[in-house]
Amino acid sequence: MDLDTARLRAFLQVNERGTVAAAAAALGYTAPAVSQQIAKLEAQLGSPLFDRVGGRLRLSGHGAALLPIARQILDLTNHVAEPLTGTKRRAHVVIAGFASALRTLALPALSSRLARTTTFDVREAEDEVALRDLRLGDIDIALTQEYDGAPTRRSDRLTFTPLLNDRLRLIAPPEYPTSVRLEELAETGWLVNGAGTRCEEATQRILQSAGIVARIAGRIADNQTLLALVAAGHGATITPQLVIGLGPNAFTVARVELGVTRTIFGVTRTPETSRLEPILDQLRRSGRTALRRQRSPRP
């Protein structure tokens, strides 16, 4: 049985995005065109591939059985599509991840020796979106983060390569000494990174463990702005060590150890991991260099 790759791509997009409309937008097709591709695939296989649940499409039993086969066929198709002329061409790699990882890990790679043989595209995306696009084959490397006690669900299809272990640090307004502790800032307004983000969740867990009922004075997604607000005396925050150098110097990095770290991963599709290992190595080196450049708490 010949399975049309365009139909398989439509099938995978609908599975990942949950609706025909979202899949159509991603593929650059109309919704009726995607529906037609799915209908033809279902007719070819003689079984429905999706059930409609609460306005979204969920895989049927037959759809779940097709999923790994469709992924494998498209992976093989991508390899076969590469030229077999023997002429070596520049590789092209798409990296997606959260902003601070792109700035501190990916950006140095763009000007490294790898740029002689590889061209890069870079996209900002939070973990869930980056992993979805990775599964779909739209990107090659997803930069994601995990905090202690909140691991990401794994699958054999993806390989999570640790790039950097990064401590969380207490950042206080400049009038506080580096000996300041969490309890001394209990009544201070707290500035957190976004809403519902991994960093915000980790901050809330740390404060709750210290018995602090935090008054949230601001939710700021941009780390530079977050640190600038602390420097201006508008509150305290908890942030990964890696982002400290992104802000002004006029704030206090407390010496206290919070006992919580995050790990940044370079996530790849498992069959592609060995090919991308030189880039993962460069990302790892960039992370180590960035951490060494961060200023330590002043005595």
XYZ file of C-alpha atoms in Angstrom, residues 12-299:
288
model
C 0.424 14.462 11.886
C -0.376 18.179 11.925
C -3.997 17.575 12.915
C -2.872 15.191 15.652
C -0.402 17.693 17.128
C -2.566 20.813 16.804
C -5.960 19.307 17.589
C -8.018 21.006 14.886
C -8.146 21.008 11.098
C -8.059 24.827 11.068
C -4.812 24.959 13.079
C -3.236 22.274 10.897
C -4.265 24.120 7.744
C -2.725 27.369 9.001
C 0.553 25.592 9.745
C 0.654 23.855 6.365
C -0.437 26.887 4.369
C -3.532 25.101 3.051
C -7.228 25.750 3.409
C -9.146 23.821 6.039
C -11.229 21.978 3.388
C -8.008 20.877 1.678
C -6.683 19.376 4.905
C -10.035 17.726 5.620
C -9.906 16.216 2.149
C -6.417 14.835 2.736
C -7.555 13.198 5.969
C -10.709 11.822 4.317
C -8.669 10.282 1.492
C -6.264 8.700 3.979
C -9.164 7.284 5.994
C -10.770 5.929 2.829
C -7.480 4.338 1.799
C -7.066 2.663 5.179
C -10.748 1.874 5.619
C -10.944 3.291 9.146
C -11.591 6.633 10.875
C -8.396 8.131 12.258
C -9.887 10.733 14.603
C -12.726 11.066 17.091
C -14.162 14.490 17.883
C -13.970 15.292 21.614
C -15.056 18.698 22.933
C -14.477 20.474 19.664
C -11.018 18.959 19.151
C -9.881 15.898 17.262
C -8.372 12.974 19.160
C -6.747 9.908 17.648
C -8.953 6.862 17.266
C -7.493 3.436 17.898
C -6.591 3.117 14.226
C -5.099 6.608 14.253
C -2.909 5.745 17.239
C -1.668 2.662 15.378
C -0.843 4.745 12.290
C 1.007 7.485 14.214
C 4.452 5.830 14.628
C 4.298 4.475 11.077
C 3.535 7.916 9.650
C 6.399 9.466 11.595
C 8.832 6.812 10.421
C 7.792 7.149 6.775
C 8.236 10.924 6.833
C 11.602 10.653 8.594
C 12.795 8.240 5.897
C 11.369 10.470 3.170
C 13.318 13.441 4.487
C 16.559 11.448 4.352
C 15.925 10.094 0.853
C 15.068 13.586 -0.392
C 18.608 14.801 0.320
C 20.784 14.899 -2.821
C 22.839 11.802 -3.544
C 25.219 13.464 -5.966
C 28.215 13.157 -3.671
C 28.569 16.919 -3.539
C 28.635 18.096 0.025
C 26.360 21.054 0.672
C 25.994 23.259 3.709
C 23.712 21.801 6.329
C 20.722 23.829 7.476
C 19.573 23.635 11.094
C 16.540 25.264 12.711
C 16.773 25.930 16.462
C 13.772 26.980 18.551
C 13.606 27.828 22.224
C 12.936 30.398 24.910
C 14.503 33.828 24.529
C 17.310 33.712 27.117
C 18.536 30.325 25.839
C 18.579 31.613 22.275
C 20.583 34.644 23.345
C 23.126 32.894 25.555
C 23.436 29.447 23.931
C 22.288 29.663 20.311
C 23.598 33.113 19.372
C 27.290 32.216 19.901
C 26.824 29.150 17.682
C 25.807 31.362 14.776
C 29.262 32.947 14.716
C 31.266 29.832 15.638
C 33.279 27.644 13.286
C 30.071 25.691 12.644
C 28.852 28.606 10.537
C 31.377 27.587 7.862
C 29.438 24.418 7.112
C 25.981 25.110 8.549
C 23.323 27.754 8.094
C 20.917 28.436 10.950
C 17.386 29.647 11.482
C 16.375 30.670 14.993
C 12.816 30.871 16.334
C 11.556 31.961 19.723
C 9.150 29.411 21.207
C 8.208 28.188 24.648
C 8.829 24.545 25.483
C 5.475 23.084 24.486
C 5.456 24.763 21.079
C 9.119 23.977 20.395
C 8.622 20.288 21.219
C 5.505 20.106 19.062
C 7.331 21.639 16.099
C 10.232 19.258 16.695
C 7.925 16.241 16.597
C 6.449 17.549 13.353
C 9.866 17.945 11.774
C 9.570 21.726 11.426
C 12.683 22.354 13.539
C 15.833 20.360 14.309
C 16.728 21.342 17.892
C 14.419 22.525 20.663
C 15.961 24.325 23.628
C 13.810 23.506 26.657
C 14.124 23.809 30.411
C 13.189 21.718 33.414
C 13.172 22.776 37.045
C 13.786 20.448 39.970
C 10.644 18.481 40.710
C 8.919 19.278 37.407
C 10.283 16.972 34.683
C 9.017 16.955 31.112
C 7.315 13.822 29.858
C 9.727 11.816 27.715
C 9.238 9.677 24.625
C 11.600 7.367 22.755
C 11.128 9.492 19.659
C 12.953 12.447 21.248
C 16.398 12.600 22.856
C 16.945 15.109 25.677
C 20.618 16.121 25.844
C 21.545 18.131 28.977
C 23.360 21.317 28.006
C 23.529 23.296 31.230
C 22.675 23.096 34.925
C 21.703 26.532 36.185
C 21.082 27.543 39.826
C 18.194 29.759 40.794
C 19.307 32.939 42.571
C 17.580 35.411 44.857
C 17.765 38.942 43.418
C 17.012 41.870 45.727
C 16.907 45.671 45.303
C 20.325 47.352 45.613
C 19.810 48.618 49.188
C 19.934 45.054 50.526
C 23.248 43.344 51.390
C 24.270 40.048 49.758
C 23.566 38.350 53.101
C 19.811 38.978 52.672
C 17.610 35.925 53.084
C 14.173 35.061 51.764
C 12.489 35.660 55.123
C 13.735 39.240 55.205
C 11.963 39.904 51.915
C 8.664 38.296 52.922
C 6.764 41.600 52.867
C 8.419 42.787 49.665
C 6.556 42.810 46.397
C 7.695 39.940 44.180
C 8.326 40.186 40.467
C 7.886 36.924 38.563
C 8.678 35.793 35.055
C 5.366 35.656 33.223
C 2.235 33.773 34.258
C 2.119 30.000 34.382
C 5.716 29.708 33.190
C 8.135 27.145 34.606
C 10.157 29.922 36.217
C 7.067 31.441 37.864
C 5.996 28.009 39.159
C 9.481 27.353 40.582
C 9.479 30.765 42.278
C 6.102 30.082 43.896
C 7.305 26.684 45.159
C 10.415 28.231 46.718
C 8.437 30.979 48.446
C 5.781 28.560 49.697
C 8.477 26.264 51.100
C 9.817 29.251 53.048
C 6.338 29.986 54.404
C 6.022 33.179 52.403
C 2.649 34.221 51.011
C 3.934 36.271 48.126
C 2.454 39.570 47.047
C 2.988 39.570 43.294
C 3.944 43.103 42.261
C 4.428 42.312 38.582
C 4.556 39.598 35.954
C 7.240 40.402 33.416
C 8.135 38.024 30.574
C 11.299 39.877 29.517
C 14.241 39.147 31.830
C 16.019 42.438 31.151
C 12.929 44.385 32.167
C 12.421 42.126 35.190
C 15.943 42.788 36.481
C 15.698 46.507 35.695
C 12.585 46.734 37.886
C 14.439 45.040 40.754
C 17.351 47.465 40.265
C 14.870 50.349 40.471
C 13.572 49.063 43.820
C 10.185 47.783 42.645
C 10.504 44.334 44.181
C 12.575 41.171 44.482
C 12.727 38.188 42.169
C 14.131 34.695 41.776
C 15.844 34.030 38.492
C 18.262 31.535 36.936
C 21.943 32.420 37.187
C 22.225 32.487 33.397
C 20.008 35.546 32.970
C 21.715 37.749 35.581
C 24.056 39.243 32.998
C 21.114 40.285 30.834
C 20.117 43.106 33.188
C 21.766 46.135 34.802
C 24.338 45.697 37.563
C 22.485 47.786 40.139
C 20.829 44.981 42.090
C 21.891 42.542 44.773
C 22.584 38.900 44.024
C 22.080 37.199 47.373
C 24.592 34.620 48.579
C 21.891 32.345 49.959
C 21.549 28.999 48.192
C 17.942 28.273 47.264
C 18.675 24.622 46.540
C 16.821 24.629 43.218
C 18.326 24.293 39.769
C 17.040 24.138 36.241
C 18.474 22.097 33.411
C 18.496 23.361 29.851
C 18.191 20.607 27.251
C 18.861 20.404 23.561
C 16.076 18.137 22.335
C 16.379 16.347 19.012
C 14.508 13.653 17.146
C 16.320 10.497 18.188
C 17.402 9.392 14.681
C 18.942 12.843 14.126
C 20.849 13.159 17.390
C 24.217 11.864 16.198
C 24.159 14.174 13.154
C 23.451 17.177 15.376
C 25.967 16.298 18.110
C 28.556 18.927 16.991
C 25.908 21.642 17.351
C 24.796 20.304 20.734
C 28.446 20.397 21.848
C 28.716 24.045 20.747
C 25.522 24.936 22.599
C 26.927 23.241 25.704
C 30.175 25.218 25.457
C 28.271 28.452 24.941
C 26.285 27.808 28.116
C 29.382 27.163 30.201
C 31.015 30.325 28.863
C 27.901 32.394 29.611
C 27.790 31.154 33.206
C 31.457 31.955 33.782
C 30.796 35.528 32.687
C 27.984 36.067 35.175
C 28.994 38.155 38.098
C 29.189 36.495 41.501
C 27.617 38.050 44.606
C 29.779 40.893 45.830
C 31.308 40.337 49.289
